[in-house]
Short mmCIF file of C-alpha atoms and ligand atoms in Angstrom, two decimals:
data_model
loop_
_atom_site.label_atom_id
_atom_site.label_comp_id
_atom_site.label_asym_id
_atom_site.label_seq_id
_atom_site.Cartn_x
_atom_site.Cartn_y
_atom_site.Cartn_z
CA UNK A 1 -2.28 -20.95 -42.95
CA UNK A 2 -2.89 -23.82 -41.82
CA UNK A 3 -1.37 -25.87 -38.72
CA UNK A 4 1.64 -28.14 -40.67
CA UNK A 5 3.48 -29.16 -36.97
CA UNK A 6 1.12 -32.10 -36.49
CA UNK A 7 -0.80 -34.83 -38.70
CA UNK A 8 -3.21 -34.16 -40.57
CA UNK A 9 -4.20 -36.40 -43.31
CA UNK A 10 -7.64 -35.27 -43.00
CA UNK A 11 -6.84 -32.30 -45.21
CA UNK A 12 -4.91 -34.38 -46.92
CA UNK A 13 -5.41 -33.07 -50.94
CA UNK A 14 -3.30 -36.05 -52.65
CA UNK A 15 -2.96 -39.33 -50.75
CA UNK A 16 -0.45 -40.79 -51.78
CA UNK A 17 -0.11 -43.72 -49.85
CA UNK A 18 -2.89 -44.95 -50.62
CA UNK A 19 -1.54 -44.53 -54.38
CA UNK A 20 -4.58 -42.24 -55.67
CA UNK A 21 -3.70 -41.60 -58.26
CA UNK A 22 -0.74 -43.27 -58.93
CA UNK A 23 0.16 -46.11 -61.04
CA UNK A 24 -1.50 -49.06 -60.20
CA UNK A 25 1.04 -52.35 -59.79
CA UNK A 26 3.74 -49.35 -59.27
CA UNK A 27 4.78 -48.54 -55.24
CA UNK A 28 3.10 -45.04 -55.17
CA UNK A 29 4.37 -41.76 -55.62
CA UNK A 30 5.95 -40.07 -51.81
CA UNK A 31 6.90 -36.65 -54.69
CA UNK A 32 3.98 -34.79 -52.73
CA UNK A 33 3.01 -35.28 -50.05
CA UNK A 34 2.07 -32.83 -47.41
CA UNK A 35 3.86 -30.81 -44.74
CA UNK A 36 1.76 -32.59 -42.82
CA UNK A 37 2.36 -35.95 -43.63
CA UNK A 38 2.77 -38.28 -39.79
CA UNK A 39 5.34 -39.74 -43.23
CA UNK A 40 7.62 -36.64 -43.29
CA UNK A 41 6.84 -35.52 -39.60
CA UNK A 42 6.82 -39.42 -37.57
CA UNK A 43 9.56 -41.10 -40.04
CA UNK A 44 10.77 -43.57 -37.70
CA UNK A 45 7.00 -44.48 -36.19
CA UNK A 46 7.00 -46.37 -38.93
CA UNK A 47 9.63 -48.44 -38.87
CA UNK A 48 8.97 -49.02 -34.40
CA UNK A 49 5.04 -50.01 -36.31
CA UNK A 50 6.82 -53.44 -39.07
CA UNK A 51 8.73 -54.27 -35.95
CA UNK A 52 5.47 -54.96 -34.17
CA UNK A 53 4.18 -56.40 -37.43
CA UNK A 54 7.23 -58.99 -36.73
CA UNK A 55 5.94 -60.49 -33.70
CA UNK A 56 4.30 -63.61 -34.97
CA UNK A 57 1.78 -63.24 -33.16
CA UNK A 58 0.85 -59.91 -34.13
CA UNK A 59 1.45 -60.50 -37.64
CA UNK A 60 -1.08 -63.67 -37.82
CA UNK A 61 -3.26 -60.78 -36.16
CA UNK A 62 -2.80 -58.56 -38.52
CA UNK A 63 -3.25 -60.73 -41.40
CA UNK A 64 -6.66 -62.22 -40.73
CA UNK A 65 -7.73 -59.02 -40.08
CA UNK A 66 -6.34 -58.11 -43.37
CA UNK A 67 -7.88 -61.13 -44.84
CA UNK A 68 -11.22 -60.37 -43.62
CA UNK A 69 -11.14 -57.11 -45.64
CA UNK A 70 -10.30 -57.96 -48.81
CA UNK A 71 -13.17 -60.87 -48.17
CA UNK A 72 -16.85 -57.95 -47.29
CA UNK A 73 -15.82 -57.16 -51.56
CA UNK A 74 -16.68 -59.39 -54.59
CA UNK A 75 -15.56 -58.98 -58.80
CA UNK A 76 -17.21 -59.35 -60.39
CA UNK A 77 -18.16 -58.29 -64.08
CA UNK A 78 -19.42 -55.25 -63.60
CA UNK A 79 -17.03 -53.96 -60.92
CA UNK A 80 -16.23 -55.28 -56.98
CA UNK A 81 -19.05 -55.46 -55.20
CA UNK A 82 -19.49 -54.92 -51.03
CA UNK A 83 -20.74 -57.86 -49.66
CA UNK A 84 -20.73 -58.13 -45.73
CA UNK A 85 -22.94 -56.68 -43.18
CA UNK A 86 -20.21 -56.08 -39.72
CA UNK A 87 -22.87 -58.40 -37.87
CA UNK A 88 -21.61 -61.18 -40.05
CA UNK A 89 -17.68 -59.97 -40.93
CA UNK A 90 -17.68 -60.19 -36.71
CA UNK A 91 -18.68 -64.13 -36.74
CA UNK A 92 -16.38 -64.50 -40.06
CA UNK A 93 -12.81 -62.61 -38.74
CA UNK A 94 -14.07 -64.50 -35.06
CA UNK A 95 -13.77 -68.44 -36.44
CA UNK A 96 -10.92 -66.94 -38.15
CA UNK A 97 -9.24 -66.16 -35.01
CA UNK A 98 -10.43 -69.97 -33.57
CA UNK A 99 -12.58 -67.96 -31.40
CA UNK A 100 -15.17 -69.74 -29.30
CA UNK A 101 -16.51 -66.63 -26.39
CA UNK A 102 -17.60 -63.66 -27.48
CA UNK A 103 -18.23 -61.33 -24.17
CA UNK A 104 -20.35 -57.81 -25.37
CA UNK A 105 -20.31 -55.41 -23.47
CA UNK A 106 -23.38 -53.52 -23.83
CA UNK A 107 -25.81 -49.96 -22.67
CA UNK A 108 -28.51 -51.01 -21.36
CA UNK A 109 -30.36 -49.16 -23.63
CA UNK A 110 -29.62 -51.41 -26.55
CA UNK A 111 -30.88 -53.97 -24.26
CA UNK A 112 -32.86 -56.04 -27.23
CA UNK A 113 -30.28 -55.45 -29.36
CA UNK A 114 -27.70 -57.53 -27.65
CA UNK A 115 -30.42 -60.24 -27.17
CA UNK A 116 -30.43 -59.95 -31.16
CA UNK A 117 -26.86 -60.48 -31.01
CA UNK A 118 -26.80 -63.11 -28.67
CA UNK A 119 -28.82 -65.13 -30.96
CA UNK A 120 -26.81 -64.85 -34.15
CA UNK A 121 -23.99 -65.35 -32.10
CA UNK A 122 -25.09 -68.78 -30.30
CA UNK A 123 -26.32 -69.93 -33.26
CA UNK A 124 -23.05 -70.06 -35.33
CA UNK A 125 -21.44 -71.77 -32.56
CA UNK A 126 -20.29 -69.21 -30.24
CA UNK A 127 -20.26 -68.97 -26.29
CA UNK A 128 -22.12 -65.02 -25.21
CA UNK A 129 -21.28 -63.78 -21.93
CA UNK A 130 -22.62 -60.19 -21.74
CA UNK A 131 -22.35 -57.59 -19.15
CA UNK A 132 -24.96 -54.21 -18.86
CA UNK A 133 -23.23 -51.96 -18.47
CA UNK A 134 -25.97 -50.67 -15.21
CA UNK A 135 -24.54 -54.33 -13.91
CA UNK A 136 -24.40 -52.86 -9.58
CA UNK A 137 -26.92 -51.19 -9.43
CA UNK A 138 -25.08 -48.08 -8.10
CA UNK A 139 -26.99 -44.93 -7.84
CA UNK A 140 -25.86 -41.93 -10.40
CA UNK A 141 -24.98 -40.08 -6.40
CA UNK A 142 -21.90 -41.82 -5.92
CA UNK A 143 -20.24 -40.34 -8.75
CA UNK A 144 -20.94 -37.24 -7.86
CA UNK A 145 -23.99 -36.66 -10.08
CA UNK A 146 -26.78 -34.44 -8.10
CA UNK A 147 -30.60 -34.87 -8.29
CA UNK A 148 -30.62 -32.26 -11.45
CA UNK A 149 -28.68 -33.63 -13.26
CA UNK A 150 -30.55 -37.13 -12.91
CA UNK A 151 -32.97 -38.48 -16.27
CA UNK A 152 -35.24 -39.84 -15.27
CA UNK A 153 -36.16 -36.49 -12.61
CA UNK A 154 -34.21 -35.54 -8.97
CA UNK A 155 -36.67 -38.23 -7.09
CA UNK A 156 -36.02 -41.68 -9.12
CA UNK A 157 -33.91 -44.29 -8.54
CA UNK A 158 -30.63 -43.87 -11.28
CA UNK A 159 -28.65 -45.97 -12.01
CA UNK A 160 -24.98 -45.66 -12.91
CA UNK A 161 -23.51 -46.63 -16.11
CA UNK A 162 -20.72 -49.01 -14.79
CA UNK A 163 -18.65 -49.47 -17.59
CA UNK A 164 -15.20 -50.83 -15.43
CA UNK A 165 -16.56 -53.60 -13.74
CA UNK A 166 -18.05 -54.61 -17.32
CA UNK A 167 -14.74 -54.79 -19.04
CA UNK A 168 -13.43 -56.49 -15.14
CA UNK A 169 -15.85 -58.40 -15.53
CA UNK A 170 -15.29 -59.15 -18.92
CA UNK A 171 -11.22 -59.82 -18.07
CA UNK A 172 -12.74 -62.65 -16.24
CA UNK A 173 -14.74 -64.46 -18.41
CA UNK A 174 -12.35 -66.04 -19.77
CA UNK A 175 -13.79 -64.37 -23.25
CA UNK A 176 -11.42 -64.16 -26.06
CA UNK A 177 -13.15 -61.64 -27.56
CA UNK A 178 -14.68 -58.42 -26.46
CA UNK A 179 -17.39 -56.71 -28.29
CA UNK A 180 -18.24 -53.12 -27.08
CA UNK A 181 -22.01 -52.77 -28.17
CA UNK A 182 -23.63 -49.41 -28.10
CA UNK A 183 -21.79 -47.54 -25.14
CA UNK A 184 -21.91 -44.30 -24.37
CA UNK A 185 -19.95 -41.39 -25.17
CA UNK A 186 -16.64 -41.26 -22.51
CA UNK A 187 -18.49 -45.13 -21.06
CA UNK A 188 -16.54 -46.25 -23.38
CA UNK A 189 -13.94 -44.59 -23.23
CA UNK A 190 -13.02 -45.56 -20.00
CA UNK A 191 -14.45 -49.48 -21.12
CA UNK A 192 -11.94 -49.13 -23.69
CA UNK A 193 -9.53 -48.25 -20.85
CA UNK A 194 -9.98 -50.78 -18.51
CA UNK A 195 -10.88 -54.09 -21.26
CA UNK A 196 -7.81 -56.26 -20.68
CA UNK A 197 -9.05 -58.35 -23.66
CA UNK A 198 -9.19 -58.25 -28.09
CA UNK A 199 -12.14 -55.44 -28.09
CA UNK A 200 -13.96 -55.00 -30.97
CA UNK A 201 -17.00 -52.62 -31.92
CA UNK A 202 -19.83 -54.03 -33.59
CA UNK A 203 -21.61 -50.43 -32.65
CA UNK A 204 -21.62 -47.29 -30.97
CA UNK A 205 -24.73 -45.29 -29.41
CA UNK A 206 -26.53 -41.82 -31.42
CA UNK A 207 -29.88 -41.49 -29.84
CA UNK A 208 -30.76 -39.90 -32.31
CA UNK A 209 -29.61 -41.08 -35.77
CA UNK A 210 -30.28 -45.07 -35.05
CA UNK A 211 -26.30 -45.74 -33.80
CA UNK A 212 -24.95 -45.19 -37.11
CA UNK A 213 -23.49 -41.25 -35.92
CA UNK A 214 -22.11 -40.63 -40.07
CA UNK A 215 -25.55 -40.03 -40.61
CA UNK A 216 -26.28 -36.83 -39.22
CA UNK A 217 -22.44 -35.61 -41.01
CA UNK A 218 -24.17 -37.07 -44.23
CA UNK A 219 -26.63 -34.78 -42.93
CA UNK A 220 -25.10 -31.64 -43.26
CA UNK A 221 -25.28 -29.98 -46.35
CA UNK A 222 -29.00 -30.28 -45.40
CA UNK A 223 -31.14 -31.18 -42.44
CA UNK A 224 -28.16 -30.95 -40.41
CA UNK A 225 -26.56 -28.34 -41.55
CA UNK A 226 -26.43 -26.97 -37.86
CA UNK A 227 -22.99 -28.38 -38.00
CA UNK A 228 -21.62 -26.63 -40.19
CA UNK A 229 -21.33 -24.23 -37.02
CA UNK A 230 -20.26 -23.97 -33.94
CA UNK A 231 -21.93 -26.66 -31.16
CA UNK A 232 -22.92 -25.16 -27.81
S1 SF4 B 301 -0.13 -40.16 -44.89
FE1 SF4 B 301 0.31 -38.18 -46.42
S2 SF4 B 301 0.17 -38.22 -47.75
FE2 SF4 B 301 -1.48 -40.00 -46.80
S3 SF4 B 301 -2.94 -39.35 -46.19
FE3 SF4 B 301 -1.48 -38.97 -44.61
S4 SF4 B 301 -0.98 -36.80 -45.01
FE4 SF4 B 301 -1.70 -37.71 -46.97
#
């Protein structure tokens, strides 16, 4: 029997909150929500969250985000169609918010992409600060890595990724919005922890899947069927 003591939306068969199976134009019926539904387990949290949206600055940010979501679709005679790649969404959303200066935190492995993104953003009138993960040139030994834990080999100099300094530099650079571009797992966690300005993600790193980690899941019935087994 599935554990019902914590929220498990990913296992929900009804998705009632989204009005799946409900009548268009009518509020969703919540009669069939499962025992693990957060609306059942943590009802007080919803009031707390809605009170946050009542703060004018938060409400306006949320409104603009949902307006951007709306503008990513077009309603054609043949049905609803998507129309914007995320990079265009980023530009439109930043403009809506009145942002002028953006700060890219990127991986050394995506320096080429950081240049492309800078070109696009600058052409669209933004000032673009960028900080690469290797900035500071601190050796990996400084955080305790051993000779045999360096990618280029035991005798190589290898600069550590430094997401904390990336965040601190972005924080000091008067940017309106930080944009993460391809930071590694864990390094991104540290960057998010230390970044004090509004933050969005253009891309996450996936060295094998062209920075699209979902591709491995989509191929999980075929070429990546090993994902159905426990990963060692
Ligand atoms: S909130 Fe409740 S109804 Fe909505 S997806 Fe999660 S479990 Fe299902």
